[in-house]
Tab-separated table of C-alpha atoms and ligand atoms in Angstrom:
chain	number	residue	atom	x	y	z
A	1	MET	CA	177.398	155.510	68.838
A	2	ARG	CA	173.255	154.936	70.018
A	3	LYS	CA	172.307	158.239	69.514
A	4	LYS	CA	173.372	157.519	65.678
A	5	CYS	CA	171.920	154.564	65.109
A	6	ILE	CA	168.207	155.804	66.432
A	7	ARG	CA	168.918	158.848	63.513
A	8	ILE	CA	169.403	156.203	61.150
A	9	VAL	CA	166.248	154.152	61.561
A	10	ALA	CA	164.163	157.253	62.202
A	11	LEU	CA	165.204	158.060	58.558
A	12	LEU	CA	165.193	155.201	57.275
A	13	MET	CA	161.696	154.715	58.686
A	14	ILE	CA	160.021	158.026	57.157
A	15	VAL	CA	161.939	156.493	53.944
A	16	CYS	CA	159.641	153.679	54.114
A	17	VAL	CA	156.487	155.585	55.168
A	18	GLY	CA	157.414	157.955	52.435
A	19	SER	CA	157.467	155.876	50.246
A	20	LEU	CA	154.459	153.417	51.265
A	21	CYS	CA	151.892	157.059	50.495
A	22	GLY	CA	154.078	157.710	47.303
A	23	CYS	CA	152.632	153.680	46.840
A	24	VAL	CA	149.259	154.669	48.302
A	25	SER	CA	148.281	158.117	46.575
A	26	ILE	CA	150.303	156.610	43.314
A	27	GLN	CA	146.969	154.019	42.725
A	28	LYS	CA	144.619	156.297	44.267
A	29	GLN	CA	145.792	158.360	41.408
A	30	ASP	CA	145.863	155.690	39.215
A	31	LYS	CA	142.271	154.874	39.947
A	32	GLU	CA	140.695	157.407	40.105
A	33	ALA	CA	142.348	158.445	36.444
A	34	ASN	CA	140.740	155.488	35.286
A	35	GLN	CA	137.789	155.748	36.786
A	36	ARG	CA	137.732	159.843	35.086
A	37	GLY	CA	138.843	158.153	31.896
A	38	ALA	CA	135.427	155.665	32.072
A	39	LEU	CA	133.752	158.480	32.771
A	40	GLU	CA	135.322	161.041	29.602
A	41	GLU	CA	134.365	158.665	27.439
A	42	GLU	CA	130.332	160.315	27.957
A	43	LYS	CA	129.360	162.313	25.069
A	44	PRO	CA	129.074	165.977	25.118
A	45	LEU	CA	125.920	167.289	24.994
A	46	SER	CA	125.870	168.894	21.990
A	47	ASP	CA	126.221	164.806	19.769
A	48	LEU	CA	123.111	163.841	22.100
A	49	PRO	CA	120.483	162.936	19.156
A	50	GLY	CA	117.213	165.194	19.056
A	51	LYS	CA	118.581	167.730	21.661
A	52	ASN	CA	117.821	171.543	20.953
A	53	ARG	CA	119.356	174.069	22.296
A	54	ASP	CA	116.628	174.818	24.528
A	55	HIS	CA	115.957	172.458	26.121
A	56	ILE	CA	116.422	171.891	30.258
A	57	VAL	CA	118.991	168.515	30.171
A	58	VAL	CA	117.771	166.777	33.473
A	59	GLY	CA	120.351	164.194	34.817
A	60	PHE	CA	118.125	161.250	36.710
A	61	SER	CA	120.396	158.283	38.479
A	62	GLN	CA	117.188	155.931	39.053
A	63	VAL	CA	117.508	153.452	42.549
A	64	GLY	CA	116.636	151.006	40.302
A	65	SER	CA	113.606	148.762	38.595
A	66	GLU	CA	112.890	146.618	42.188
A	67	SER	CA	109.236	147.341	42.379
A	68	ASP	CA	105.866	148.608	41.141
A	69	TRP	CA	106.916	151.751	42.570
A	70	ARG	CA	110.116	152.021	41.496
A	71	ASN	CA	108.511	151.213	37.657
A	72	ALA	CA	105.616	153.896	38.576
A	73	SER	CA	108.096	156.968	39.597
A	74	THR	CA	110.343	156.112	36.411
A	75	GLU	CA	106.925	156.395	34.562
A	76	SER	CA	106.221	159.759	36.187
A	77	PHE	CA	110.048	161.269	35.225
A	78	ARG	CA	109.456	160.080	31.752
A	79	ASN	CA	106.701	161.234	31.100
A	80	MET	CA	107.329	164.260	32.440
A	81	PHE	CA	110.375	165.214	31.004
A	82	THR	CA	109.778	164.996	27.323
A	83	ALA	CA	110.916	167.461	24.603
A	84	GLU	CA	107.601	168.810	23.966
A	85	ASN	CA	107.853	169.950	27.523
A	86	GLY	CA	111.140	171.413	26.608
A	87	TYR	CA	113.083	168.763	28.305
A	88	TYR	CA	116.344	166.220	27.269
A	89	LEU	CA	116.409	163.583	29.626
A	90	LEU	CA	119.288	161.499	30.552
A	91	TYR	CA	117.760	158.712	32.472
A	92	GLU	CA	120.033	156.381	34.326
A	93	ASP	CA	119.402	153.280	36.767
A	94	ALA	CA	121.542	152.099	38.738
A	95	GLN	CA	119.977	148.848	39.525
A	96	GLN	CA	119.998	148.937	43.592
A	97	LYS	CA	123.611	150.144	43.713
A	98	GLN	CA	125.038	153.125	44.974
A	99	GLU	CA	128.796	152.458	43.259
A	100	ASN	CA	126.469	153.224	39.942
A	101	GLN	CA	124.311	156.409	41.540
A	102	LEU	CA	128.175	158.145	42.184
A	103	LYS	CA	129.224	157.495	38.717
A	104	ASP	CA	125.636	158.906	37.037
A	105	VAL	CA	126.117	161.853	39.382
A	106	ARG	CA	129.974	161.901	37.957
A	107	ASN	CA	129.408	161.838	34.451
A	108	PHE	CA	126.507	164.482	34.277
A	109	ILE	CA	128.577	166.717	35.935
A	110	LEU	CA	131.023	166.005	33.037
A	111	GLN	CA	128.274	166.270	30.273
A	112	GLU	CA	126.893	169.526	31.378
A	113	VAL	CA	123.474	169.374	32.891
A	114	ASP	CA	121.073	171.684	33.568
A	115	TYR	CA	119.997	169.864	36.336
A	116	ILE	CA	120.421	166.376	38.788
A	117	VAL	CA	117.955	164.767	39.923
A	118	LEU	CA	119.094	161.582	42.288
A	119	ASP	CA	116.735	159.395	44.295
A	120	PRO	CA	119.397	158.478	46.738
A	121	ILE	CA	119.070	154.205	47.489
A	122	VAL	CA	121.154	154.824	50.548
A	123	GLU	CA	121.212	158.466	53.543
A	124	THR	CA	125.175	158.106	53.199
A	125	GLY	CA	127.958	157.961	51.357
A	126	TRP	CA	127.313	161.098	48.897
A	127	ASP	CA	128.598	164.627	50.858
A	128	THR	CA	131.825	164.198	48.121
A	129	VAL	CA	129.787	163.550	45.143
A	130	LEU	CA	127.072	166.729	45.491
A	131	LYS	CA	130.338	168.625	46.731
A	132	GLU	CA	131.339	168.308	42.850
A	133	ALA	CA	127.785	169.040	42.071
A	134	LYS	CA	127.732	171.637	44.071
A	135	ASP	CA	131.510	173.057	42.469
A	136	ALA	CA	130.283	172.634	38.908
A	137	GLY	CA	127.021	175.190	39.382
A	138	ILE	CA	125.052	172.371	38.555
A	139	PRO	CA	121.483	172.093	41.668
A	140	VAL	CA	120.526	168.811	42.588
A	141	ILE	CA	117.613	167.858	43.180
A	142	LEU	CA	117.109	164.551	45.445
A	143	VAL	CA	113.062	162.945	45.054
A	144	ASP	CA	111.287	160.594	47.043
A	145	ARG	CA	114.373	159.311	49.468
A	146	THR	CA	116.538	161.663	51.045
A	147	VAL	CA	120.222	161.899	52.309
A	148	GLU	CA	122.087	162.776	54.964
A	149	VAL	CA	125.166	165.112	54.466
A	150	GLU	CA	127.472	167.537	56.713
A	151	ASN	CA	125.672	170.520	55.050
A	152	ASP	CA	122.579	170.760	53.589
A	153	ASP	CA	123.244	173.462	51.254
A	154	LEU	CA	125.147	170.677	49.063
A	155	TYR	CA	121.472	170.043	47.691
A	156	THR	CA	118.874	172.437	46.541
A	157	CYS	CA	115.503	170.622	47.926
A	158	TRP	CA	114.199	167.467	48.300
A	159	VAL	CA	110.926	166.425	47.389
A	160	GLY	CA	109.261	162.989	48.732
A	161	SER	CA	106.927	161.181	51.380
A	162	ASN	CA	107.339	161.261	55.353
A	163	PHE	CA	107.768	157.842	55.607
A	164	GLU	CA	108.331	157.689	59.403
A	165	GLU	CA	104.558	158.843	59.386
A	166	GLU	CA	103.908	155.914	57.525
A	167	GLY	CA	104.830	153.808	59.351
A	168	ARG	CA	103.653	155.044	62.443
A	169	ARG	CA	99.949	155.183	60.557
A	170	ALA	CA	100.685	151.577	60.439
A	171	GLY	CA	100.955	150.889	63.753
A	172	GLU	CA	97.990	153.227	64.941
A	173	TRP	CA	95.966	151.622	62.599
A	174	LEU	CA	96.874	148.445	64.216
A	175	GLU	CA	96.324	149.473	67.393
A	176	SER	CA	92.659	150.656	66.176
A	177	TYR	CA	91.700	147.149	64.470
A	178	LEU	CA	93.364	144.886	67.253
A	179	LYS	CA	90.594	146.754	69.221
A	180	TRP	CA	87.999	146.667	67.129
A	181	GLN	CA	88.647	143.289	66.951
A	182	GLU	CA	88.404	142.732	70.512
A	183	ARG	CA	92.500	141.412	71.185
A	184	GLU	CA	93.769	144.533	72.314
A	185	ASN	CA	94.774	142.856	75.299
A	186	ASP	CA	96.229	139.492	73.468
A	187	ARG	CA	99.723	138.737	73.155
A	188	ILE	CA	100.294	139.936	69.463
A	189	ARG	CA	103.283	138.026	67.698
A	190	ILE	CA	105.060	140.732	64.382
A	191	VAL	CA	107.374	140.214	62.037
A	192	THR	CA	108.797	143.229	60.013
A	193	LEU	CA	110.038	142.317	56.235
A	194	GLN	CA	112.243	145.534	56.164
A	195	GLY	CA	113.471	147.697	52.441
A	196	THR	CA	117.136	147.946	51.906
A	197	LEU	CA	118.700	148.626	54.537
A	198	GLU	CA	119.633	151.742	55.497
A	199	SER	CA	117.397	153.301	52.519
A	200	SER	CA	115.083	156.618	53.835
A	201	SER	CA	111.502	154.683	53.419
A	202	GLN	CA	112.971	151.848	55.674
A	203	ILE	CA	114.509	154.090	57.895
A	204	GLY	CA	110.993	155.921	58.194
A	205	ARG	CA	108.319	152.709	58.189
A	206	THR	CA	110.787	151.781	60.702
A	207	GLN	CA	111.147	154.445	63.379
A	208	GLY	CA	107.997	155.436	62.679
A	209	PHE	CA	106.084	151.632	62.972
A	210	LEU	CA	108.403	151.080	66.657
A	211	LYS	CA	106.803	154.304	68.007
A	212	VAL	CA	103.442	152.540	68.016
A	213	LEU	CA	105.059	149.069	68.847
A	214	ASP	CA	107.220	150.578	72.120
A	215	ALA	CA	103.409	152.027	73.538
A	216	ASN	CA	101.855	148.646	73.495
A	217	LYS	CA	103.689	145.970	75.877
A	218	LYS	CA	101.553	143.457	74.689
A	219	TRP	CA	103.153	143.396	71.464
A	220	GLU	CA	106.251	141.748	70.488
A	221	MET	CA	108.256	141.904	67.417
A	222	LEU	CA	109.224	138.157	66.671
A	223	GLU	CA	112.503	139.488	64.180
A	224	ARG	CA	112.917	142.333	61.462
A	225	ARG	CA	114.435	141.808	58.434
A	226	SER	CA	115.055	143.130	55.157
A	227	GLY	CA	113.701	141.668	52.207
A	228	GLU	CA	115.634	143.828	49.862
A	229	PHE	CA	111.867	145.918	48.506
A	230	THR	CA	111.642	142.982	45.973
A	231	GLN	CA	109.232	140.300	45.690
A	232	ALA	CA	111.365	136.784	45.144
A	233	LYS	CA	113.352	138.252	48.956
A	234	GLY	CA	110.346	139.050	50.609
A	235	LYS	CA	108.773	135.286	50.382
A	236	GLU	CA	111.958	133.985	50.544
A	237	VAL	CA	112.072	135.998	54.393
A	238	MET	CA	108.614	134.592	54.462
A	239	ASP	CA	109.851	131.348	54.251
A	240	ASP	CA	111.970	131.912	56.510
A	241	PHE	CA	109.998	133.228	59.619
A	242	LEU	CA	106.796	131.042	59.061
A	243	SER	CA	109.389	128.106	59.818
A	244	THR	CA	111.269	130.240	62.106
A	245	TYR	CA	108.403	131.464	64.076
A	246	LYS	CA	105.011	128.945	64.940
A	247	ASP	CA	102.317	131.481	65.397
A	248	ILE	CA	103.071	134.978	64.270
A	249	ASP	CA	99.799	137.552	64.020
A	250	VAL	CA	101.018	140.694	62.203
A	251	VAL	CA	102.919	140.635	59.076
A	252	ILE	CA	104.415	144.157	58.542
A	253	SER	CA	106.349	144.558	54.861
A	254	GLU	CA	107.977	147.799	53.933
A	255	ASN	CA	106.827	147.637	50.830
A	256	ASP	CA	104.272	146.249	48.048
A	257	ASN	CA	106.334	143.648	46.241
A	258	MET	CA	107.569	142.380	48.932
A	259	THR	CA	104.185	141.636	50.478
A	260	PHE	CA	103.376	139.917	47.301
A	261	GLY	CA	106.508	137.958	48.597
A	262	ALA	CA	104.675	137.560	51.677
A	263	ILE	CA	101.384	136.122	50.832
A	264	GLU	CA	103.116	133.595	47.862
A	265	ALA	CA	104.818	132.397	51.454
A	266	ILE	CA	101.918	132.484	54.054
A	267	GLU	CA	99.040	130.405	51.097
A	268	ALA	CA	102.054	127.883	50.362
A	269	ALA	CA	102.747	127.379	54.492
A	270	GLY	CA	98.860	126.183	54.593
A	271	LYS	CA	98.236	129.786	56.024
A	272	SER	CA	95.902	132.085	55.104
A	273	CYS	CA	96.382	135.748	55.735
A	274	GLY	CA	93.999	139.517	55.426
A	275	PRO	CA	90.504	140.515	57.420
A	276	ALA	CA	88.951	136.793	57.287
A	277	GLY	CA	92.451	134.594	57.456
A	278	ASP	CA	95.056	133.492	60.169
A	279	ILE	CA	98.035	136.376	59.493
A	280	ILE	CA	97.227	140.657	59.818
A	281	VAL	CA	98.753	142.160	56.456
A	282	ILE	CA	99.879	145.312	56.255
A	283	SER	CA	101.906	146.806	53.668
A	284	PHE	CA	103.352	150.393	52.310
A	285	ASP	CA	102.994	152.416	48.774
A	286	ALA	CA	98.848	151.173	47.198
A	287	VAL	CA	99.842	149.911	44.491
A	288	GLN	CA	96.892	148.545	42.107
A	289	ALA	CA	97.934	145.054	42.126
A	290	ALA	CA	97.970	145.349	45.644
A	291	LEU	CA	94.633	147.024	45.592
A	292	GLU	CA	93.579	144.341	43.752
A	293	LEU	CA	94.584	141.602	46.717
A	294	MET	CA	93.583	143.697	49.578
A	295	LYS	CA	89.593	143.659	47.211
A	296	ARG	CA	90.555	140.254	46.916
A	297	GLY	CA	90.697	139.704	50.687
A	298	LYS	CA	94.549	138.913	51.357
A	299	ILE	CA	95.408	142.018	52.883
A	300	ASN	CA	94.132	143.800	55.511
A	301	ALA	CA	95.704	147.684	55.014
A	302	ASP	CA	98.041	149.959	53.154
A	303	PHE	CA	99.543	153.168	53.625
A	304	GLU	CA	100.001	155.886	50.003
A	305	CYS	CA	103.359	156.409	49.337
A	306	ASN	CA	103.563	158.705	46.018
A	307	PRO	CA	105.327	157.624	43.207
A	308	ILE	CA	104.026	160.845	40.370
A	309	LEU	CA	107.030	162.525	41.231
A	310	GLY	CA	108.162	163.965	38.068
A	311	PRO	CA	105.331	166.637	38.078
A	312	PHE	CA	106.420	168.474	41.219
A	313	VAL	CA	110.315	168.072	40.076
A	314	SER	CA	109.411	169.817	37.002
A	315	ASP	CA	107.933	172.966	38.542
A	316	ILE	CA	110.617	172.767	41.497
A	317	ILE	CA	112.602	173.121	37.992
A	318	GLN	CA	110.765	176.019	35.869
A	319	ARG	CA	110.709	178.240	39.371
A	320	LEU	CA	114.367	177.690	39.509
A	321	GLU	CA	114.136	178.463	35.967
A	322	ARG	CA	112.729	181.670	36.223
A	323	GLY	CA	114.816	182.360	39.554
A	324	GLN	CA	112.456	182.028	42.080
A	325	GLU	CA	112.890	180.530	45.759
A	326	VAL	CA	112.414	177.222	46.740
A	327	GLU	CA	111.484	175.047	49.031
A	328	LYS	CA	114.218	173.127	50.917
A	329	ILE	CA	111.639	170.300	51.955
A	330	HIS	CA	108.098	169.617	50.152
A	331	TYR	CA	105.942	166.830	51.068
A	332	VAL	CA	103.614	164.984	48.330
A	333	GLN	CA	99.712	163.626	50.109
A	334	GLU	CA	99.331	160.369	50.995
A	335	GLN	CA	95.917	158.520	52.485
A	336	TYR	CA	95.516	155.119	52.881
A	337	PHE	CA	93.747	151.590	51.921
A	338	ASP	CA	92.059	149.218	54.150
A	339	ALA	CA	89.745	145.565	53.819
A	340	SER	CA	86.539	147.639	54.752
A	341	MET	CA	86.462	150.539	51.698
A	342	ASN	CA	84.501	150.282	48.465
A	343	LEU	CA	87.772	149.332	46.029
A	344	GLU	CA	86.052	148.750	43.511
A	345	GLU	CA	85.880	152.547	43.215
A	346	ILE	CA	88.947	153.359	44.211
A	347	LEU	CA	90.733	151.046	42.109
A	348	LYS	CA	88.436	152.755	39.119
A	349	LYS	CA	90.800	156.167	39.759
A	350	ARG	CA	93.565	154.782	40.654
A	351	GLU	CA	96.431	155.213	38.860
A	352	TYR	CA	99.249	153.619	39.082
B	401	LIG	O1	108.517	151.723	48.574
B	401	LIG	C1	109.307	150.437	47.122
B	401	LIG	C2	110.391	150.927	46.579
B	401	LIG	O2	111.489	154.617	48.682
B	401	LIG	C3	109.511	154.781	48.766
B	401	LIG	O3	111.358	152.615	46.973
B	401	LIG	C4	110.777	153.708	48.392
B	401	LIG	C5	110.135	152.359	47.971
B	401	LIG	C6	109.485	151.683	47.613
B	401	LIG	O4	111.580	150.010	45.653
B	401	LIG	O5	108.011	149.880	46.217
């Protein structure tokens, strides 16, 4: 009797679990079908206005338009991937959302583009979609930020900046600046405005600076918080830092637009920054507007990040078209600027 009961209960459990699984997989199928439905509305390539049969079709999923750097990057791709240069560019702005980028890549696959260029907002979560591109035989070129995937064969190559090196150099610059000010034995209180958390540029810059911070026992990191690479959020976070901490000696801001916001907050709090001010400001990107502010004495040092990646990517595509091998990792050359330099001259030649 007992055995029979156990058998009935076990059977019921199998039926229940089975139907539950059924529900889940039906729901999943429905969701996938819906998503695919949305994707399948994409136009086939033959319908693209102005495309001729020789054009190389490039689908580019850009992070967004959160900063001056980003806008310079977009312009660089738009200028390079023109019909005159033999390309047809499908440009998508993901508005700082990974889900949009996943959709972009899937649409590019459905449209059977020749190449996919992806600037991945964060490092993780790309394995499946990159596998889909690989299975479809479409090379994926990563630009600017990079990905953490189980198998690096899922993308063709990456071109961008050495963010960790940028962060480390910023730390070393601060070390020598404080020495020059004869403050190397003083307690130095630092705050950091971080970029979009989990993005390569945030991770690298934070890690690189951390290496120098760890070696300087007198430096104290009061707080690190994300300002999401935007001016508005940079100001908001800096406002908060200024009301929380009475004494701040240094602001490390992981991009120029957050720096613009931070300067607004500092001045609104009745303080000053830059070489003659209360707070040392160190920034990244070195876009024109930031170098202008440096010239006006509000930023101490700025570590360049090169957004002009369009020509590098075109070069890679041309090599691939000729059947040549390409290097997996391409670092672009970068420099830094500080307030002691001849900024007037530097600005005359600055392209972005
Ligand atoms: O520094 C910032 C942008 O990933 C290097 O993204 C890029 C960063 C850049 O929003 O301004």
